[in-house]
PDB file of C-alpha atoms in Angstrom:
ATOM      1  CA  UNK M   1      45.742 140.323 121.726  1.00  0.00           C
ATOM      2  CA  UNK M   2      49.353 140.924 122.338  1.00  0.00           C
ATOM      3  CA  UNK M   3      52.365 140.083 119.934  1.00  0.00           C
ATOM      4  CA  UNK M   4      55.628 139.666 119.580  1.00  0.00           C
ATOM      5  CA  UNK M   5      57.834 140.607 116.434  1.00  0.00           C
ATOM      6  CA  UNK M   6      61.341 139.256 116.753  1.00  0.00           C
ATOM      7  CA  UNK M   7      62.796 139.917 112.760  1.00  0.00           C
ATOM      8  CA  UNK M   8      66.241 141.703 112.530  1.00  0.00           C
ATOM      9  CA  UNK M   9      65.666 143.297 109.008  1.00  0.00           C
ATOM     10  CA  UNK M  10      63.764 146.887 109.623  1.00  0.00           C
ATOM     11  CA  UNK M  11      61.586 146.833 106.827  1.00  0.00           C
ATOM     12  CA  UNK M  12      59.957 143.315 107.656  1.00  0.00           C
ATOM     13  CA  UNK M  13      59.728 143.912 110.755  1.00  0.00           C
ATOM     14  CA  UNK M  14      57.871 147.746 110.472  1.00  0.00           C
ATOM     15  CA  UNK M  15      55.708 145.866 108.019  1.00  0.00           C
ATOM     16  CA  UNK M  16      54.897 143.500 110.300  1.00  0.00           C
ATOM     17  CA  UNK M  17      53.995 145.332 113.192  1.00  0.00           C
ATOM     18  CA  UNK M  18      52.045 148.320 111.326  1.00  0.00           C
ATOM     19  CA  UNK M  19      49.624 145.652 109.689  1.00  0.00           C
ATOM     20  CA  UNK M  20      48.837 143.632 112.677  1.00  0.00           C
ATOM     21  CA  UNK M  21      48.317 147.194 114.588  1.00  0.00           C
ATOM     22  CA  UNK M  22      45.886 147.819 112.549  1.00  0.00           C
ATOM     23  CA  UNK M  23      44.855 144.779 112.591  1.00  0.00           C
ATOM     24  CA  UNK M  24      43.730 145.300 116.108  1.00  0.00           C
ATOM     25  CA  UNK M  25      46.762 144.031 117.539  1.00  0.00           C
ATOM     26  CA  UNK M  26      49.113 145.280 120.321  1.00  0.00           C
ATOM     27  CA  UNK M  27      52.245 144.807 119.499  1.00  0.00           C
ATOM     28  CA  UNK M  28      56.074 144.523 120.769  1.00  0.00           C
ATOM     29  CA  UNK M  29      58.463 144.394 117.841  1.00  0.00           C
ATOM     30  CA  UNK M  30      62.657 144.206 118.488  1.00  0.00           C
ATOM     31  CA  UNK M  31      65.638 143.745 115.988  1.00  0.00           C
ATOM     32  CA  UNK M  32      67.468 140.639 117.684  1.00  0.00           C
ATOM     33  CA  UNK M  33      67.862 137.376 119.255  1.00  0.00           C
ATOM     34  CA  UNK M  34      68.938 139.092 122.807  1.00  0.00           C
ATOM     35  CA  UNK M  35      65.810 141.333 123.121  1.00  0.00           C
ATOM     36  CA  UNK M  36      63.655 138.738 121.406  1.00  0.00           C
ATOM     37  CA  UNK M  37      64.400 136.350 124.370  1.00  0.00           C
ATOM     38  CA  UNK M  38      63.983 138.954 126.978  1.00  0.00           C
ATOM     39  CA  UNK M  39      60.845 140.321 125.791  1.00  0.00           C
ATOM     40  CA  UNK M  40      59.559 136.546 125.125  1.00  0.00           C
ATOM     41  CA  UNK M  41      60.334 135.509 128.935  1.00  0.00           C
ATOM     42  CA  UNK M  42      58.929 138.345 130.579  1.00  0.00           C
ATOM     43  CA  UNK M  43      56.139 139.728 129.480  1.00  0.00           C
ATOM     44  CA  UNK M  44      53.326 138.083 128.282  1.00  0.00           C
ATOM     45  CA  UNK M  45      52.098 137.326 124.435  1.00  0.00           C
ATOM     46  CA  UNK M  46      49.003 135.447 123.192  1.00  0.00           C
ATOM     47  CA  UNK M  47      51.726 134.632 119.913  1.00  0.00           C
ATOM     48  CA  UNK M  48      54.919 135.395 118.691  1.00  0.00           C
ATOM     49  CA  UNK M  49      56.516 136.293 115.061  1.00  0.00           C
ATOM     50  CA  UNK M  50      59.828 135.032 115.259  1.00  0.00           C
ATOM     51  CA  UNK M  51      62.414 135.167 112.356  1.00  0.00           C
ATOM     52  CA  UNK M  52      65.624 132.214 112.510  1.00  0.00           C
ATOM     53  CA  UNK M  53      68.450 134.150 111.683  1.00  0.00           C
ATOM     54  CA  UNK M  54      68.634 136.909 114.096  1.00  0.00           C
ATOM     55  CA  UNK M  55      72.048 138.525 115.564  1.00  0.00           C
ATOM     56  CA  UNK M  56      72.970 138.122 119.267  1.00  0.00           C
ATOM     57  CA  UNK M  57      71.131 134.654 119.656  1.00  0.00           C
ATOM     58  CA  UNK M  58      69.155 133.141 116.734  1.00  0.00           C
ATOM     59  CA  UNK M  59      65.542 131.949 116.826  1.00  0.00           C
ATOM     60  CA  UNK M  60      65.645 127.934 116.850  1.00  0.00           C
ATOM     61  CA  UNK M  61      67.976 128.814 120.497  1.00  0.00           C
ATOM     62  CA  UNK M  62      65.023 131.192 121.469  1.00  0.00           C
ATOM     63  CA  UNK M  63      62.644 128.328 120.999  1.00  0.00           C
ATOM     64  CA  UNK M  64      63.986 126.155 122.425  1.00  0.00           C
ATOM     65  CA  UNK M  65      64.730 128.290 125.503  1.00  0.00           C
ATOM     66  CA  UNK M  66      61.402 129.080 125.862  1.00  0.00           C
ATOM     67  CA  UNK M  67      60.112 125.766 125.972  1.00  0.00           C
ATOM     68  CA  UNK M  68      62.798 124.237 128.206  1.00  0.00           C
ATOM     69  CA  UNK M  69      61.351 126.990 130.252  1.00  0.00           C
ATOM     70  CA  UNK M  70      57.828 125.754 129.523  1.00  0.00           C
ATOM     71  CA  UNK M  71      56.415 128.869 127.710  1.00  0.00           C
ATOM     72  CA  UNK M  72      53.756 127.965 125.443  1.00  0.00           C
ATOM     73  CA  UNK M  73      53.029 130.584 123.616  1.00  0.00           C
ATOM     74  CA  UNK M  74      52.726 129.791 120.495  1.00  0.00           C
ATOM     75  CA  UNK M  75      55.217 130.637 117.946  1.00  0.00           C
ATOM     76  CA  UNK M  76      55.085 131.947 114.111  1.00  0.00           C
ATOM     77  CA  UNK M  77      59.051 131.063 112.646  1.00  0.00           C
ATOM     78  CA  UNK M  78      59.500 133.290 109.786  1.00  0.00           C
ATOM     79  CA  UNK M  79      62.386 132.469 107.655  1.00  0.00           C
ATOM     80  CA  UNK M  80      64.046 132.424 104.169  1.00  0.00           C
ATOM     81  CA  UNK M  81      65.364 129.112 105.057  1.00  0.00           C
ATOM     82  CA  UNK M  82      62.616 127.371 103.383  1.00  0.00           C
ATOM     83  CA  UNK M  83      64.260 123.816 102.524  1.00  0.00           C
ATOM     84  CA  UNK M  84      62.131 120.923 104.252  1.00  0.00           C
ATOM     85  CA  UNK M  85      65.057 119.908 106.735  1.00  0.00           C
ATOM     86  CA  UNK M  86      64.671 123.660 107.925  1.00  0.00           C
ATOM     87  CA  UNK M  87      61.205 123.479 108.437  1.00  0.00           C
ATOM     88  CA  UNK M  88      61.393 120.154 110.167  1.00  0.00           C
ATOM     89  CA  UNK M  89      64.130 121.900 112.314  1.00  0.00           C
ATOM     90  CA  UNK M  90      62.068 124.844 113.253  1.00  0.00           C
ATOM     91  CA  UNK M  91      59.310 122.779 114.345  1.00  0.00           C
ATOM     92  CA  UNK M  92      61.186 120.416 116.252  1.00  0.00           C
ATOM     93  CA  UNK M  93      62.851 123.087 118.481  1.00  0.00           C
ATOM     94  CA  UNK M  94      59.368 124.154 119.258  1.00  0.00           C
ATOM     95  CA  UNK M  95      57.748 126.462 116.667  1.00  0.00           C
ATOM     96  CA  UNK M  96      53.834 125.864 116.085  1.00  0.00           C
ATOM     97  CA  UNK M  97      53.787 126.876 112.679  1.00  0.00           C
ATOM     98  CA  UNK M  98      56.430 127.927 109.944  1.00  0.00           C
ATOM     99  CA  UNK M  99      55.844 130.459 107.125  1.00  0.00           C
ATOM    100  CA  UNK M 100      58.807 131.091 104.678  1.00  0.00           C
ATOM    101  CA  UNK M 101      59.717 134.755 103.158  1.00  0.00           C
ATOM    102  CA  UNK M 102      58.675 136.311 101.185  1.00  0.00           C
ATOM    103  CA  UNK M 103      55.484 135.827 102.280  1.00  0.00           C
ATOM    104  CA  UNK M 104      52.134 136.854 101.806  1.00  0.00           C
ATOM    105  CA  UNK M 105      50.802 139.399 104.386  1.00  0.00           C
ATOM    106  CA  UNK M 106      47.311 137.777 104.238  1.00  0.00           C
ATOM    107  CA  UNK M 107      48.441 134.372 104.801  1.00  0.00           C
ATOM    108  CA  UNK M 108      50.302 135.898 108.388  1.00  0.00           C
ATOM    109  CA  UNK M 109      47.225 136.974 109.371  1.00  0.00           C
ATOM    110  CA  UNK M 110      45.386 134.018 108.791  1.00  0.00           C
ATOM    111  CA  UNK M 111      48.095 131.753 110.297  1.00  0.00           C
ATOM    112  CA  UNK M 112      48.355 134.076 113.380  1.00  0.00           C
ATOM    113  CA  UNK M 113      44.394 134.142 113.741  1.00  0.00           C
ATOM    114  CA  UNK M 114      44.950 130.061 113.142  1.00  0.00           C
ATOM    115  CA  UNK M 115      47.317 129.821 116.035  1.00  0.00           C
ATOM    116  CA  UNK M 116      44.763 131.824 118.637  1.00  0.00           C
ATOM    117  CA  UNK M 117      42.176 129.717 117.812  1.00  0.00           C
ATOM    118  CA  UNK M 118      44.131 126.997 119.463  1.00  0.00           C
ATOM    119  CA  UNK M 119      43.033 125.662 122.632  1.00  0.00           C
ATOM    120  CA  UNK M 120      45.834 126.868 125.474  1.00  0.00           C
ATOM    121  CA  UNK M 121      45.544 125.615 129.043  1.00  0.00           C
ATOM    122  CA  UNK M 122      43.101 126.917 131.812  1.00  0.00           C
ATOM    123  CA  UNK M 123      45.529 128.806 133.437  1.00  0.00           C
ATOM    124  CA  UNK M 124      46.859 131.002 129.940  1.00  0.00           C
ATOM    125  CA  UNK M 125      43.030 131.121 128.692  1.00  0.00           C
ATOM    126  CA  UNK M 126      41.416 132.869 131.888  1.00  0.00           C
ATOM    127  CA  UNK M 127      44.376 135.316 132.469  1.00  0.00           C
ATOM    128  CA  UNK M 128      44.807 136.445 129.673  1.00  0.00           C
ATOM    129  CA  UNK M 129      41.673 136.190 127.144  1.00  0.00           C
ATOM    130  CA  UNK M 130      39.098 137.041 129.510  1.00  0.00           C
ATOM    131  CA  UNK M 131      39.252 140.959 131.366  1.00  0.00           C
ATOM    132  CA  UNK M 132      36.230 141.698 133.922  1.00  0.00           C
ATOM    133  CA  UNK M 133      35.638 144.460 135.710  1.00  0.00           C
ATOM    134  CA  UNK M 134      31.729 144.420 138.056  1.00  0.00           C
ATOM    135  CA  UNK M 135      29.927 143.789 134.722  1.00  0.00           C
ATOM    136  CA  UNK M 136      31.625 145.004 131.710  1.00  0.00           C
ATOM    137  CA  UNK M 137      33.980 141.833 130.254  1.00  0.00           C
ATOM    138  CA  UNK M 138      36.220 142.212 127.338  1.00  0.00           C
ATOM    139  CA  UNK M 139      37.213 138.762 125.765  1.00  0.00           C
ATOM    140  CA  UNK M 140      40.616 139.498 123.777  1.00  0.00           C
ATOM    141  CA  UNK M 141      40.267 136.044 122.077  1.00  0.00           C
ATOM    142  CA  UNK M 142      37.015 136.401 120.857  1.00  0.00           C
ATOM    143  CA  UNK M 143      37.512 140.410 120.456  1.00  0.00           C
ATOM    144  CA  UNK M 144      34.100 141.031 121.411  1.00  0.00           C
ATOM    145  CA  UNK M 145      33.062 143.448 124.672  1.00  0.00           C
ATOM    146  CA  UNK M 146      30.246 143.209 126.915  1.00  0.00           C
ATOM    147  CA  UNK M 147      28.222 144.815 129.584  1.00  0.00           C
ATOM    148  CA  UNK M 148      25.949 142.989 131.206  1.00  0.00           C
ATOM    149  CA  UNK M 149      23.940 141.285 127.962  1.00  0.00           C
ATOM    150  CA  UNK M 150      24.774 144.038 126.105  1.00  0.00           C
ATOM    151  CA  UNK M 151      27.407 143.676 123.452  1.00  0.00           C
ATOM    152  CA  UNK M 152      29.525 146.619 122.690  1.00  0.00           C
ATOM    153  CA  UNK M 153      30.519 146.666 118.969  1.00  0.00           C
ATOM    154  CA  UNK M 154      34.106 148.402 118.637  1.00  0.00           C
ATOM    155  CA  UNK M 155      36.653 149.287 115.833  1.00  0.00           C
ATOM    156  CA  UNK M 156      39.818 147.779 115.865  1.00  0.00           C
ATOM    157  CA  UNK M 157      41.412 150.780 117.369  1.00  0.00           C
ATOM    158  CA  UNK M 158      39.763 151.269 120.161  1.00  0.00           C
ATOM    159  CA  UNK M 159      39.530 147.938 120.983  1.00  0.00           C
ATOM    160  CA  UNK M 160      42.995 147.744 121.027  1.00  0.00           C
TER     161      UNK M 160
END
């Protein structure tokens, strides 16, 4: 499973992208709104961390860029603004879920493992969950591999 970290501040962000590595994760992490955007619209991410206040462009834009263009992805806003009317606003420009800072590195993970249990569309599911090749199939969503009716039990790293 491939994310995206979009959080300006250095330390969050290497936080964030060393425990969802190993996590199993693979993962694409940048410092602002600009390269959060570009990274967002073209390449491919089964979810995507995304902190509000970012320099260059900030993250409620970025959402609501990215659905205008009808990405789905689903998107994790991370933010000290933790007021109801900026949790309301995050969701409204697009955001799946919101999680305010600090935060809890457990309850990430669960709410990033909550939003790829979500049901996506036929199209997103097949492409990018589901890798054959003749019979060995690795199912990203799922994280399990198989060959033939054999399953193949793998760490996190070399799953990843």
């Amino acid at each position: 499973m491939r994310v995206l970290v979009v959080e300006d501040d250095r330390h969050t962000r290497e936080f964030i992208e060393r425990a969802l590595r190993e996590s199993g994760y693979t993962v694409d992490a940048v410092g602002n709104g600009r390269d959060g955007l570009f990274m967002a619209t073209t390449e491919p991410h089964d979810v995507i961390v995304l902190d509000r206040m970012l320099p260059i462009v900030d993250g409620l834009t970025i959402l609501r860029t990215l659905r205008a263009s009808k990405i789905t992805t689903p998107v994790l806003v991370l933010s000290a603004l933790g007021e109801v009317d900026d949790r309301v606003d995050g969701l409204r420009a697009g955001g799946d879920d919101y999680l305010v800072k600090p935060f809890a590195l457990a309850e990430l993970l669960a709410r990033i493992e909550a939003l790829l249990r979500r049901p996506r569309s036929v199209e997103q599911s097949s492409e990018t969950t589901l890798l054959r090749i003749a019979d060995l199939e690795l199912d990203r969503l799922k994280r399990t591999v198989r060959r033939g009716e054999r399953r193949i039990d793998l760490p996190p790293k070399e799953f990843q």
